[in-house]
Amino acid sequence: MPQILDDEMNGDIEILIVDDDPSLRGLIGEFLRGHGFTVLEAEGGTEMRELLQTHKVDVVILDVMMPGEDGLSLARSLSSRRDLSIIMVSALGSETDRIIGLEVGADDYLPKPVSPRELLARIRAVLRRQQPRDKDEDCRGCYQFEGWRLDLVRHVLHDPKNIIIALSEGEFSLLRTFVERPRRVLSRDQLLEYTRGPDSDAFDRAVDTQISRLRHKLSSRMAGELIHTVRSEGYMFLPKVSQL
């Protein structure tokens, strides 16, 4: 997460607005884009989850009163995600409503009508709280994605709950290759070269098997796709990756 100093540094920050009112989404979205943020929009829970699978969202602005699954239920489903912050907005602005919103997992709660300038200030505040506080020598050589932490020095993978996940040497080499080259399509030949060297005589199927095992270990700890198959081309590691 980059430090938030001015609008020119906001381009790497992705904000997802979840609200069934398209005019409100458009108003807030236009204002935030004017301050340099990347803004995504969803009208409900289904679109929200689809976007979260394909984008590294930093802040979710979540309306409480929506048809179908309401904002409180959606906030509760996101509460285990330590890699994003939730700001709830609602016409229900009593003290009890705010307490409930914060208890289900929101980082902040704003009553409607929302002041765009105040919302911007609240976004900057939650982004500052996302700044890593333990970035010291113990984390040199670590990569972070979606709450996971891969330590290249100790050869250890921690899940979003800080539990160590056992990886074989092949799985570790494959994940290292992905985190060092995120959001790029890598062919099987490239993956073999990066993980085993250019003289490897392993078959392509070996890569598929290792990826299948790695996917299973990652998906057992969180929902959503991290390694995407690009048909006839190879694989892509979807999350944003930061080096600690």
PDB file of C-alpha atoms in Angstrom, residues 17-190:
ATOM      1  CA  ILE A  17     -18.565   1.541  -4.438  1.00  0.00           C
ATOM      2  CA  VAL A  18     -21.421  -0.877  -3.676  1.00  0.00           C
ATOM      3  CA  ASP A  19     -24.812   0.847  -3.885  1.00  0.00           C
ATOM      4  CA  ASP A  20     -28.039   0.090  -5.734  1.00  0.00           C
ATOM      5  CA  ASP A  21     -28.464   3.802  -6.575  1.00  0.00           C
ATOM      6  CA  PRO A  22     -26.599   4.393  -9.878  1.00  0.00           C
ATOM      7  CA  SER A  23     -26.798   8.194  -9.583  1.00  0.00           C
ATOM      8  CA  LEU A  24     -25.116   8.149  -6.169  1.00  0.00           C
ATOM      9  CA  ARG A  25     -22.470   5.699  -7.382  1.00  0.00           C
ATOM     10  CA  GLY A  26     -21.784   7.971 -10.326  1.00  0.00           C
ATOM     11  CA  LEU A  27     -21.561  11.118  -8.201  1.00  0.00           C
ATOM     12  CA  ILE A  28     -19.157   9.635  -5.666  1.00  0.00           C
ATOM     13  CA  GLY A  29     -17.204   7.805  -8.347  1.00  0.00           C
ATOM     14  CA  GLU A  30     -16.672  10.940 -10.413  1.00  0.00           C
ATOM     15  CA  PHE A  31     -15.502  12.871  -7.352  1.00  0.00           C
ATOM     16  CA  LEU A  32     -13.009  10.188  -6.297  1.00  0.00           C
ATOM     17  CA  ARG A  33     -11.696   9.723  -9.837  1.00  0.00           C
ATOM     18  CA  GLY A  34     -11.107  13.462  -9.865  1.00  0.00           C
ATOM     19  CA  HIS A  35      -8.760  12.914  -6.934  1.00  0.00           C
ATOM     20  CA  GLY A  36      -6.809  10.258  -8.789  1.00  0.00           C
ATOM     21  CA  PHE A  37      -8.318   7.049  -7.387  1.00  0.00           C
ATOM     22  CA  THR A  38      -9.232   4.023  -9.473  1.00  0.00           C
ATOM     23  CA  VAL A  39     -12.966   3.501  -8.860  1.00  0.00           C
ATOM     24  CA  LEU A  40     -15.087   0.389  -9.458  1.00  0.00           C
ATOM     25  CA  GLU A  41     -18.867   0.205  -9.090  1.00  0.00           C
ATOM     26  CA  ALA A  42     -21.274  -2.583  -8.130  1.00  0.00           C
ATOM     27  CA  GLU A  43     -25.032  -2.501  -7.596  1.00  0.00           C
ATOM     28  CA  GLY A  44     -25.092  -5.373  -5.116  1.00  0.00           C
ATOM     29  CA  GLY A  45     -23.367  -8.344  -3.526  1.00  0.00           C
ATOM     30  CA  THR A  46     -23.051 -10.487  -6.640  1.00  0.00           C
ATOM     31  CA  GLU A  47     -21.202  -7.818  -8.633  1.00  0.00           C
ATOM     32  CA  MET A  48     -19.138  -6.933  -5.570  1.00  0.00           C
ATOM     33  CA  ARG A  49     -17.831 -10.482  -5.181  1.00  0.00           C
ATOM     34  CA  GLU A  50     -17.057 -10.780  -8.887  1.00  0.00           C
ATOM     35  CA  LEU A  51     -14.994  -7.595  -8.801  1.00  0.00           C
ATOM     36  CA  LEU A  52     -13.178  -8.623  -5.623  1.00  0.00           C
ATOM     37  CA  GLN A  53     -12.047 -11.808  -7.362  1.00  0.00           C
ATOM     38  CA  THR A  54     -10.395  -9.923 -10.211  1.00  0.00           C
ATOM     39  CA  HIS A  55      -9.244  -6.679  -8.575  1.00  0.00           C
ATOM     40  CA  LYS A  56      -7.097  -5.822  -5.556  1.00  0.00           C
ATOM     41  CA  VAL A  57      -9.576  -3.488  -3.870  1.00  0.00           C
ATOM     42  CA  ASP A  58      -8.252  -1.359  -1.018  1.00  0.00           C
ATOM     43  CA  VAL A  59     -11.489   0.264   0.214  1.00  0.00           C
ATOM     44  CA  VAL A  60     -15.134  -0.805  -0.133  1.00  0.00           C
ATOM     45  CA  ILE A  61     -17.764   1.919   0.244  1.00  0.00           C
ATOM     46  CA  LEU A  62     -20.830  -0.081   1.170  1.00  0.00           C
ATOM     47  CA  ASP A  63     -24.465   1.029   1.329  1.00  0.00           C
ATOM     48  CA  VAL A  64     -26.467  -0.576   4.138  1.00  0.00           C
ATOM     49  CA  MET A  65     -29.988  -0.591   2.686  1.00  0.00           C
ATOM     50  CA  MET A  66     -29.976  -2.578  -0.548  1.00  0.00           C
ATOM     51  CA  PRO A  67     -32.455  -5.103  -1.965  1.00  0.00           C
ATOM     52  CA  GLY A  68     -31.490  -8.730  -1.525  1.00  0.00           C
ATOM     53  CA  GLU A  69     -28.361  -9.123   0.594  1.00  0.00           C
ATOM     54  CA  ASP A  70     -27.989  -5.940   2.624  1.00  0.00           C
ATOM     55  CA  GLY A  71     -24.820  -4.068   3.473  1.00  0.00           C
ATOM     56  CA  LEU A  72     -24.553  -5.466   7.003  1.00  0.00           C
ATOM     57  CA  SER A  73     -24.497  -9.018   5.664  1.00  0.00           C
ATOM     58  CA  LEU A  74     -21.932  -8.074   3.017  1.00  0.00           C
ATOM     59  CA  ALA A  75     -19.743  -6.327   5.591  1.00  0.00           C
ATOM     60  CA  ARG A  76     -19.876  -9.396   7.800  1.00  0.00           C
ATOM     61  CA  SER A  77     -18.745 -11.580   4.876  1.00  0.00           C
ATOM     62  CA  LEU A  78     -15.769  -9.253   4.280  1.00  0.00           C
ATOM     63  CA  SER A  79     -14.767  -8.824   7.920  1.00  0.00           C
ATOM     64  CA  SER A  80     -12.012 -11.473   7.702  1.00  0.00           C
ATOM     65  CA  ARG A  81     -10.324  -9.659   4.810  1.00  0.00           C
ATOM     66  CA  ARG A  82      -7.431  -7.807   6.399  1.00  0.00           C
ATOM     67  CA  ASP A  83      -6.279  -6.472   3.047  1.00  0.00           C
ATOM     68  CA  LEU A  84      -9.207  -4.061   2.591  1.00  0.00           C
ATOM     69  CA  SER A  85     -11.148  -1.487   4.589  1.00  0.00           C
ATOM     70  CA  ILE A  86     -14.928  -1.022   4.702  1.00  0.00           C
ATOM     71  CA  ILE A  87     -16.710   2.320   4.948  1.00  0.00           C
ATOM     72  CA  MET A  88     -20.468   1.942   5.394  1.00  0.00           C
ATOM     73  CA  VAL A  89     -22.921   4.634   4.310  1.00  0.00           C
ATOM     74  CA  SER A  90     -26.589   4.638   5.234  1.00  0.00           C
ATOM     75  CA  ALA A  91     -29.697   6.713   5.714  1.00  0.00           C
ATOM     76  CA  LEU A  92     -29.840   4.944   9.091  1.00  0.00           C
ATOM     77  CA  GLY A  93     -27.553   7.194  11.089  1.00  0.00           C
ATOM     78  CA  SER A  94     -28.507   6.657  14.720  1.00  0.00           C
ATOM     79  CA  GLU A  95     -25.921   5.701  17.322  1.00  0.00           C
ATOM     80  CA  THR A  96     -27.285   2.147  17.415  1.00  0.00           C
ATOM     81  CA  ASP A  97     -27.035   1.816  13.633  1.00  0.00           C
ATOM     82  CA  ARG A  98     -23.429   3.035  13.673  1.00  0.00           C
ATOM     83  CA  ILE A  99     -22.500   0.626  16.453  1.00  0.00           C
ATOM     84  CA  ILE A 100     -24.032  -2.310  14.597  1.00  0.00           C
ATOM     85  CA  GLY A 101     -22.169  -1.363  11.420  1.00  0.00           C
ATOM     86  CA  LEU A 102     -18.844  -1.162  13.233  1.00  0.00           C
ATOM     87  CA  GLU A 103     -19.466  -4.410  15.105  1.00  0.00           C
ATOM     88  CA  VAL A 104     -20.072  -6.415  11.915  1.00  0.00           C
ATOM     89  CA  GLY A 105     -16.715  -5.333  10.519  1.00  0.00           C
ATOM     90  CA  ALA A 106     -16.890  -1.806   9.100  1.00  0.00           C
ATOM     91  CA  ASP A 107     -13.895   0.461   9.670  1.00  0.00           C
ATOM     92  CA  ASP A 108     -16.021   3.613   9.479  1.00  0.00           C
ATOM     93  CA  TYR A 109     -19.694   4.592   9.166  1.00  0.00           C
ATOM     94  CA  LEU A 110     -21.155   7.682   7.500  1.00  0.00           C
ATOM     95  CA  PRO A 111     -24.815   8.782   7.425  1.00  0.00           C
ATOM     96  CA  LYS A 112     -26.488   9.794   4.162  1.00  0.00           C
ATOM     97  CA  PRO A 113     -26.523  12.230   2.503  1.00  0.00           C
ATOM     98  CA  VAL A 114     -22.784  11.744   2.199  1.00  0.00           C
ATOM     99  CA  SER A 115     -20.485  14.737   1.839  1.00  0.00           C
ATOM    100  CA  PRO A 116     -17.946  13.764  -0.864  1.00  0.00           C
ATOM    101  CA  ARG A 117     -15.235  15.819   0.844  1.00  0.00           C
ATOM    102  CA  GLU A 118     -15.829  14.137   4.196  1.00  0.00           C
ATOM    103  CA  LEU A 119     -15.898  10.745   2.490  1.00  0.00           C
ATOM    104  CA  LEU A 120     -12.535  11.544   0.896  1.00  0.00           C
ATOM    105  CA  ALA A 121     -11.110  12.424   4.321  1.00  0.00           C
ATOM    106  CA  ARG A 122     -12.452   9.155   5.793  1.00  0.00           C
ATOM    107  CA  ILE A 123     -10.938   7.171   2.903  1.00  0.00           C
ATOM    108  CA  ARG A 124      -7.550   8.754   3.487  1.00  0.00           C
ATOM    109  CA  ALA A 125      -7.847   7.983   7.200  1.00  0.00           C
ATOM    110  CA  VAL A 126      -8.535   4.258   6.697  1.00  0.00           C
ATOM    111  CA  LEU A 127      -5.758   4.052   4.106  1.00  0.00           C
ATOM    112  CA  ARG A 128      -3.304   5.500   6.611  1.00  0.00           C
ATOM    113  CA  ARG A 129      -4.348   2.811   9.077  1.00  0.00           C
ATOM    114  CA  GLN A 130      -3.597   0.182   6.425  1.00  0.00           C
ATOM    115  CA  GLN A 131       0.065   1.247   6.298  1.00  0.00           C
ATOM    116  CA  PRO A 132       2.262  -1.620   7.505  1.00  0.00           C
ATOM    117  CA  ARG A 133       3.471  -0.971  11.031  1.00  0.00           C
ATOM    118  CA  ASP A 134       5.912  -3.896  11.284  1.00  0.00           C
ATOM    119  CA  LYS A 135       8.022  -3.376   8.205  1.00  0.00           C
ATOM    120  CA  ASP A 136      11.439  -4.099   9.726  1.00  0.00           C
ATOM    121  CA  GLU A 137      14.452  -6.228   8.980  1.00  0.00           C
ATOM    122  CA  ASP A 138      12.519  -9.406   9.823  1.00  0.00           C
ATOM    123  CA  CYS A 139      10.353  -8.852   6.753  1.00  0.00           C
ATOM    124  CA  ARG A 140      13.064  -8.228   4.204  1.00  0.00           C
ATOM    125  CA  GLY A 141      12.543 -10.590   1.309  1.00  0.00           C
ATOM    126  CA  CYS A 142       8.806 -10.895   2.012  1.00  0.00           C
ATOM    127  CA  TYR A 143       5.983 -10.453  -0.480  1.00  0.00           C
ATOM    128  CA  GLN A 144       2.386  -9.716   0.507  1.00  0.00           C
ATOM    129  CA  PHE A 145      -0.832 -10.370  -1.438  1.00  0.00           C
ATOM    130  CA  GLU A 146      -4.479 -10.565  -0.344  1.00  0.00           C
ATOM    131  CA  GLY A 147      -3.358 -10.808   3.303  1.00  0.00           C
ATOM    132  CA  TRP A 148      -0.885 -13.645   2.559  1.00  0.00           C
ATOM    133  CA  ARG A 149       2.848 -13.236   3.261  1.00  0.00           C
ATOM    134  CA  LEU A 150       5.557 -15.173   1.446  1.00  0.00           C
ATOM    135  CA  ASP A 151       8.970 -15.080   3.132  1.00  0.00           C
ATOM    136  CA  LEU A 152      11.650 -15.864   0.557  1.00  0.00           C
ATOM    137  CA  VAL A 153      14.429 -15.954   3.135  1.00  0.00           C
ATOM    138  CA  ARG A 154      12.819 -18.460   5.501  1.00  0.00           C
ATOM    139  CA  HIS A 155      10.849 -20.276   2.776  1.00  0.00           C
ATOM    140  CA  VAL A 156       7.612 -19.791   4.721  1.00  0.00           C
ATOM    141  CA  LEU A 157       4.071 -18.925   3.567  1.00  0.00           C
ATOM    142  CA  HIS A 158       1.658 -17.342   6.070  1.00  0.00           C
ATOM    143  CA  ASP A 159      -2.074 -17.281   5.311  1.00  0.00           C
ATOM    144  CA  PRO A 160      -4.296 -14.225   6.088  1.00  0.00           C
ATOM    145  CA  LYS A 161      -4.726 -15.528   9.654  1.00  0.00           C
ATOM    146  CA  ASN A 162      -0.926 -15.767  10.036  1.00  0.00           C
ATOM    147  CA  ILE A 163      -0.981 -19.577   9.958  1.00  0.00           C
ATOM    148  CA  ILE A 164       2.001 -21.225   8.245  1.00  0.00           C
ATOM    149  CA  ILE A 165       1.024 -23.233   5.148  1.00  0.00           C
ATOM    150  CA  ALA A 166       3.321 -26.106   4.237  1.00  0.00           C
ATOM    151  CA  LEU A 167       4.569 -26.015   0.638  1.00  0.00           C
ATOM    152  CA  SER A 168       6.716 -28.455  -1.261  1.00  0.00           C
ATOM    153  CA  GLU A 169       9.894 -27.118  -2.854  1.00  0.00           C
ATOM    154  CA  GLY A 170       8.180 -27.110  -6.239  1.00  0.00           C
ATOM    155  CA  GLU A 171       5.092 -25.308  -4.951  1.00  0.00           C
ATOM    156  CA  PHE A 172       7.237 -22.700  -3.193  1.00  0.00           C
ATOM    157  CA  SER A 173       9.314 -22.076  -6.343  1.00  0.00           C
ATOM    158  CA  LEU A 174       6.145 -21.739  -8.391  1.00  0.00           C
ATOM    159  CA  LEU A 175       4.541 -19.258  -5.961  1.00  0.00           C
ATOM    160  CA  ARG A 176       7.774 -17.281  -5.812  1.00  0.00           C
ATOM    161  CA  THR A 177       7.751 -17.051  -9.615  1.00  0.00           C
ATOM    162  CA  PHE A 178       4.174 -15.754  -9.552  1.00  0.00           C
ATOM    163  CA  VAL A 179       4.666 -13.119  -6.827  1.00  0.00           C
ATOM    164  CA  GLU A 180       7.776 -11.799  -8.562  1.00  0.00           C
ATOM    165  CA  ARG A 181       5.829 -11.474 -11.848  1.00  0.00           C
ATOM    166  CA  PRO A 182       2.196 -10.674 -10.887  1.00  0.00           C
ATOM    167  CA  ARG A 183      -0.507  -9.897 -13.451  1.00  0.00           C
ATOM    168  CA  ARG A 184       1.565 -11.269 -16.320  1.00  0.00           C
ATOM    169  CA  VAL A 185       0.665 -14.262 -18.469  1.00  0.00           C
ATOM    170  CA  LEU A 186       3.364 -16.891 -17.992  1.00  0.00           C
ATOM    171  CA  SER A 187       3.562 -19.868 -20.334  1.00  0.00           C
ATOM    172  CA  ARG A 188       4.366 -23.377 -19.094  1.00  0.00           C
ATOM    173  CA  ASP A 189       7.822 -23.132 -20.661  1.00  0.00           C
ATOM    174  CA  GLN A 190       8.483 -19.877 -18.797  1.00  0.00           C
TER     175      GLN A 190
END
